[in-house]
Coordinates of C-alpha atoms in Angstrom, one line a residue:
M226 CA 11.0 155.0 259.4
M227 CA 9.3 153.0 256.6
D228 CA 11.9 150.2 256.7
W229 CA 10.0 148.2 259.4
F230 CA 6.7 148.6 257.5
S231 CA 8.3 147.6 254.1
A232 CA 9.7 144.5 255.7
L233 CA 6.3 143.2 256.7
N234 CA 4.4 140.5 254.9
P235 CA 2.2 142.2 252.3
T236 CA -1.0 140.8 253.9
M237 CA 0.1 142.3 257.2
Q238 CA 0.7 145.6 255.4
A239 CA -2.8 145.4 253.9
L240 CA -4.2 144.6 257.4
L241 CA -2.5 147.6 258.9
G242 CA -3.6 149.8 256.0
G243 CA -7.2 148.7 256.3
T244 CA -7.1 149.0 260.1
M245 CA -5.9 152.6 259.7
T246 CA -8.8 153.5 257.5
W247 CA -11.1 151.8 260.0
G248 CA -9.5 154.0 262.7
L249 CA -10.0 157.1 260.7
T250 CA -13.7 156.2 260.2
A251 CA -13.9 155.9 264.0
L252 CA -12.4 159.3 264.4
G253 CA -15.0 160.7 262.1
A254 CA -17.8 158.9 263.9
A255 CA -16.5 160.4 267.1
T256 CA -17.9 163.7 265.9
V257 CA -21.2 162.5 267.4
F258 CA -19.8 163.3 270.8
F259 CA -19.7 167.0 269.9
F260 CA -22.5 167.6 267.4
T261 CA -26.1 166.3 267.0
K262 CA -26.5 167.7 263.5
I263 CA -24.6 168.3 260.3
E264 CA -25.8 171.1 258.1
K265 CA -27.0 169.8 254.7
H266 CA -24.5 171.9 252.7
T267 CA -21.7 170.6 254.9
M268 CA -22.9 167.0 254.4
N269 CA -23.1 167.5 250.6
M270 CA -19.6 168.8 250.5
M271 CA -18.3 165.9 252.6
L272 CA -20.0 163.3 250.3
G273 CA -18.7 165.1 247.3
F274 CA -15.2 165.0 248.8
A275 CA -15.4 161.3 249.4
A276 CA -16.6 160.8 245.8
G277 CA -13.6 162.8 244.4
V278 CA -11.1 160.7 246.4
M279 CA -12.6 157.5 245.2
I280 CA -12.7 158.6 241.5
A281 CA -9.0 159.7 241.7
A282 CA -8.0 156.5 243.5
S283 CA -9.8 154.4 240.9
F284 CA -7.7 155.8 238.1
W285 CA -4.3 156.7 239.6
S286 CA -3.9 153.8 242.0
L287 CA -5.9 151.1 240.3
L288 CA -6.8 151.4 236.6
A289 CA -3.5 152.9 235.4
P290 CA -1.4 150.1 237.2
S291 CA -3.8 147.5 235.7
I292 CA -3.1 148.8 232.2
E293 CA 0.6 149.0 232.8
F294 CA 0.8 145.4 234.2
S295 CA -1.1 144.1 231.1
E296 CA 1.3 145.9 228.8
Q297 CA 4.3 144.5 230.6
N298 CA 3.0 141.0 230.2
G299 CA 2.4 141.2 226.5
Q300 CA -1.4 141.2 226.9
I301 CA -3.9 143.4 225.1
P302 CA -3.5 146.5 227.4
W303 CA -7.2 147.3 227.8
L304 CA -8.7 143.8 227.9
A305 CA -8.1 142.7 231.5
P306 CA -8.7 146.3 232.9
A307 CA -12.0 146.5 231.0
I308 CA -13.2 143.1 232.2
G309 CA -12.2 143.6 235.8
F310 CA -13.7 147.1 235.8
L311 CA -17.1 145.8 234.6
L312 CA -17.0 142.9 237.0
G313 CA -16.4 145.2 239.9
G314 CA -19.5 147.2 239.1
I315 CA -21.6 144.0 238.6
F316 CA -20.3 142.7 242.0
I317 CA -21.6 145.8 243.9
R318 CA -24.9 145.7 242.0
L319 CA -25.4 142.1 243.1
L320 CA -24.6 143.1 246.7
D321 CA -27.2 145.9 246.4
F322 CA -29.7 143.3 245.2
V323 CA -29.2 140.8 248.0
V324 CA -28.4 143.0 251.0
P325 CA -31.1 145.3 252.4
H326 CA -29.8 148.8 252.8
L327 CA -30.9 152.5 252.9
H328 CA -29.0 155.4 251.5
L329 CA -28.3 158.5 253.6
G330 CA -31.1 161.0 253.6
N331 CA -33.8 158.6 252.4
A332 CA -37.0 157.6 254.2
Q333 CA -37.2 154.0 255.3
D334 CA -39.7 153.1 252.6
K335 CA -36.9 153.9 250.1
A336 CA -34.8 151.0 251.3
E337 CA -33.2 148.8 248.6
G338 CA -32.7 145.1 248.4
P339 CA -35.0 142.4 249.7
Q340 CA -37.8 143.4 252.1
T341 CA -36.8 143.2 255.7
K342 CA -37.9 144.3 259.2
F343 CA -34.5 145.8 259.9
K344 CA -34.6 149.2 261.7
K345 CA -33.5 152.3 259.7
S346 CA -30.3 152.5 261.7
T347 CA -29.3 149.0 260.6
L348 CA -30.2 149.7 256.9
L349 CA -28.1 152.9 256.9
F350 CA -25.2 150.9 258.5
L351 CA -25.4 148.2 255.8
A352 CA -25.4 150.8 253.0
I353 CA -22.1 152.4 254.3
T354 CA -20.6 149.0 255.0
L355 CA -21.4 147.8 251.4
H356 CA -19.4 150.6 249.9
N357 CA -16.5 150.1 252.2
I358 CA -15.9 146.7 250.8
P359 CA -14.3 147.9 247.5
E360 CA -12.2 150.4 249.4
G361 CA -10.7 147.6 251.5
L362 CA -10.1 145.5 248.3
A363 CA -8.4 148.4 246.7
I364 CA -6.0 148.8 249.6
G365 CA -5.2 145.0 249.5
V366 CA -4.5 144.7 245.8
A367 CA -2.3 147.8 245.9
F368 CA -0.1 146.3 248.6
G369 CA -0.2 143.0 246.6
A370 CA 1.0 144.8 243.5
A371 CA 3.8 146.4 245.4
A372 CA 4.9 143.1 246.8
L373 CA 5.1 141.6 243.3
G374 CA 7.1 144.6 242.1
I375 CA 4.6 145.4 239.3
G376 CA 5.6 148.5 237.3
D377 CA 5.8 151.6 239.5
A378 CA 3.8 150.0 242.3
T379 CA 5.5 150.7 245.7
V380 CA 4.6 150.1 249.3
I381 CA 4.6 153.9 250.0
G382 CA 2.2 154.3 247.0
A383 CA -0.1 151.7 248.5
L384 CA 0.1 153.4 251.8
G385 CA -0.7 156.7 250.1
L386 CA -3.9 155.1 248.8
A387 CA -4.8 153.9 252.2
I388 CA -4.2 157.4 253.6
G389 CA -6.4 158.9 250.9
I390 CA -9.2 156.4 251.6
G391 CA -8.9 156.9 255.3
I392 CA -9.2 160.7 254.9
Q393 CA -12.5 160.3 253.0
N394 CA -13.7 157.8 255.5
M395 CA -13.6 160.4 258.3
P396 CA -16.6 162.4 256.9
E397 CA -18.3 159.1 256.1
G398 CA -18.1 158.1 259.7
A399 CA -19.6 161.4 260.8
A400 CA -22.3 161.2 258.0
L401 CA -23.6 158.0 259.6
S402 CA -23.2 158.6 263.3
V403 CA -24.4 162.1 263.6
P404 CA -27.8 161.6 261.8
L405 CA -28.4 158.5 263.9
R406 CA -27.8 160.7 267.0
G407 CA -30.2 163.2 265.6
E408 CA -32.9 160.5 265.4
G409 CA -32.6 159.9 269.1
M410 CA -30.0 157.1 269.3
S411 CA -27.5 157.4 272.2
R412 CA -24.1 159.0 271.4
A413 CA -22.2 155.8 272.2
R414 CA -24.5 153.6 270.1
A415 CA -24.4 156.0 267.2
F416 CA -20.6 156.1 267.4
N417 CA -20.5 152.3 267.3
Y418 CA -22.6 152.2 264.2
G419 CA -20.4 154.7 262.5
Q420 CA -17.1 153.1 263.3
L421 CA -18.2 149.5 262.7
S422 CA -19.3 150.3 259.2
A423 CA -15.6 150.2 258.2
I424 CA -14.7 147.0 260.0
V425 CA -15.0 145.3 256.6
E426 CA -12.0 147.3 255.2
P427 CA -9.1 145.5 257.0
I428 CA -10.9 142.1 256.2
A429 CA -11.3 143.0 252.5
A430 CA -7.8 144.4 252.4
V431 CA -6.3 141.1 253.6
I432 CA -8.4 139.1 251.1
G433 CA -7.4 141.4 248.2
A434 CA -3.6 141.2 249.0
A435 CA -3.7 137.4 249.6
A436 CA -5.6 136.8 246.3
V437 CA -3.2 138.7 244.0
I438 CA -0.1 137.2 245.7
L439 CA -1.4 133.6 245.5
V440 CA -2.7 134.0 242.0
Q441 CA -0.5 136.6 240.3
P442 CA -2.2 136.5 236.9
I443 CA -5.4 138.0 238.4
L444 CA -3.7 141.2 239.4
P445 CA -4.8 143.4 236.5
Y446 CA -8.3 142.1 236.9
A447 CA -8.2 142.6 240.7
L448 CA -6.9 146.2 240.4
A449 CA -9.6 147.1 237.8
F450 CA -12.3 145.2 239.8
A451 CA -11.7 147.4 242.8
A452 CA -11.8 150.5 240.6
G453 CA -15.1 149.4 239.0
A454 CA -16.6 148.7 242.4
M455 CA -15.6 152.1 243.7
I456 CA -16.9 153.9 240.6
F457 CA -20.2 152.1 240.9
V458 CA -20.6 153.3 244.5
V459 CA -19.6 156.9 243.5
V460 CA -22.1 157.2 240.6
E461 CA -24.9 155.2 242.2
E462 CA -24.7 156.6 245.7
L463 CA -22.3 159.4 246.6
I464 CA -22.8 161.8 243.8
P465 CA -26.7 161.6 243.7
E466 CA -26.8 162.0 247.5
S467 CA -24.4 165.0 247.5
Q468 CA -26.5 166.7 244.8
S469 CA -30.0 165.8 246.0
S470 CA -30.7 168.6 248.5
G471 CA -29.3 171.8 247.1
S472 CA -25.7 173.2 247.6
T473 CA -24.8 171.4 244.3
D474 CA -21.9 173.8 243.6
L475 CA -20.4 173.1 247.1
A476 CA -20.8 169.4 246.5
T477 CA -19.1 169.6 243.1
L478 CA -16.3 171.7 244.6
G479 CA -15.9 169.1 247.4
L480 CA -15.6 166.4 244.7
M481 CA -12.9 168.4 242.9
A482 CA -11.0 169.0 246.2
G483 CA -11.2 165.3 247.0
F484 CA -9.9 164.4 243.5
V485 CA -7.0 166.8 243.9
V486 CA -6.0 165.5 247.3
M487 CA -6.0 161.9 246.2
M488 CA -4.1 162.8 243.0
I489 CA -1.4 164.6 244.9
L490 CA -1.1 161.7 247.4
D491 CA -0.8 159.2 244.6
V492 CA 1.6 161.1 242.4
S493 CA 3.9 162.3 245.2
L494 CA 4.0 158.9 247.1
G495 CA 3.5 156.5 244.2

């Protein structure tokens, strides 16, 4: 069943993987057609779950292969991973600085980035979109690593990463579309905001795969870069939001569940 997928060009694999995560985001956003509100404790657990998936993916699918690749090429094992990891965090911080956005649950006067007249819905959309960029990059560089035959990297392992990211995108789609509906937006429009927030993932996935295939030496940096970007999002956004309104134990258990799900996917498919 996987033969046809494995035979595809890695950039096409990355595109399909990113498109799948976009589709699962749309599936989550479709929750808005059935509900107009998500209870706070449920939202916190969903955000915690997403954080757990991203933390596990950052190590098992990105940092560990980055270290392994560096060792295989006779480099200082930690140097490229450390540089790439820090650059990933800096990249997201720069995006935070130049793109106006608003984190879930905050009032509009808490918007970050440059001042703008954007509506709250647009600011929320931009916040979710920003943290979908590193997820798309992670998918792309994973397929690129598999195409180059780096260490234990495999196409099925990269697909497992895409599945894990897609699973955690489902609650994220709902976490954007349902609150927008609760503020009076039509169901169709709220759904569109939710699903479109992940449209950057297939684009970023293709960019990530193409970059590491065309310039193979950047692979350990690219893997760690995606990990650093995702960890920045987790620590700066997902964990604080999941812990900000009570139900902290549920949010923490959600994080642990997400970590375990992604770990199982990576170890069993990687």
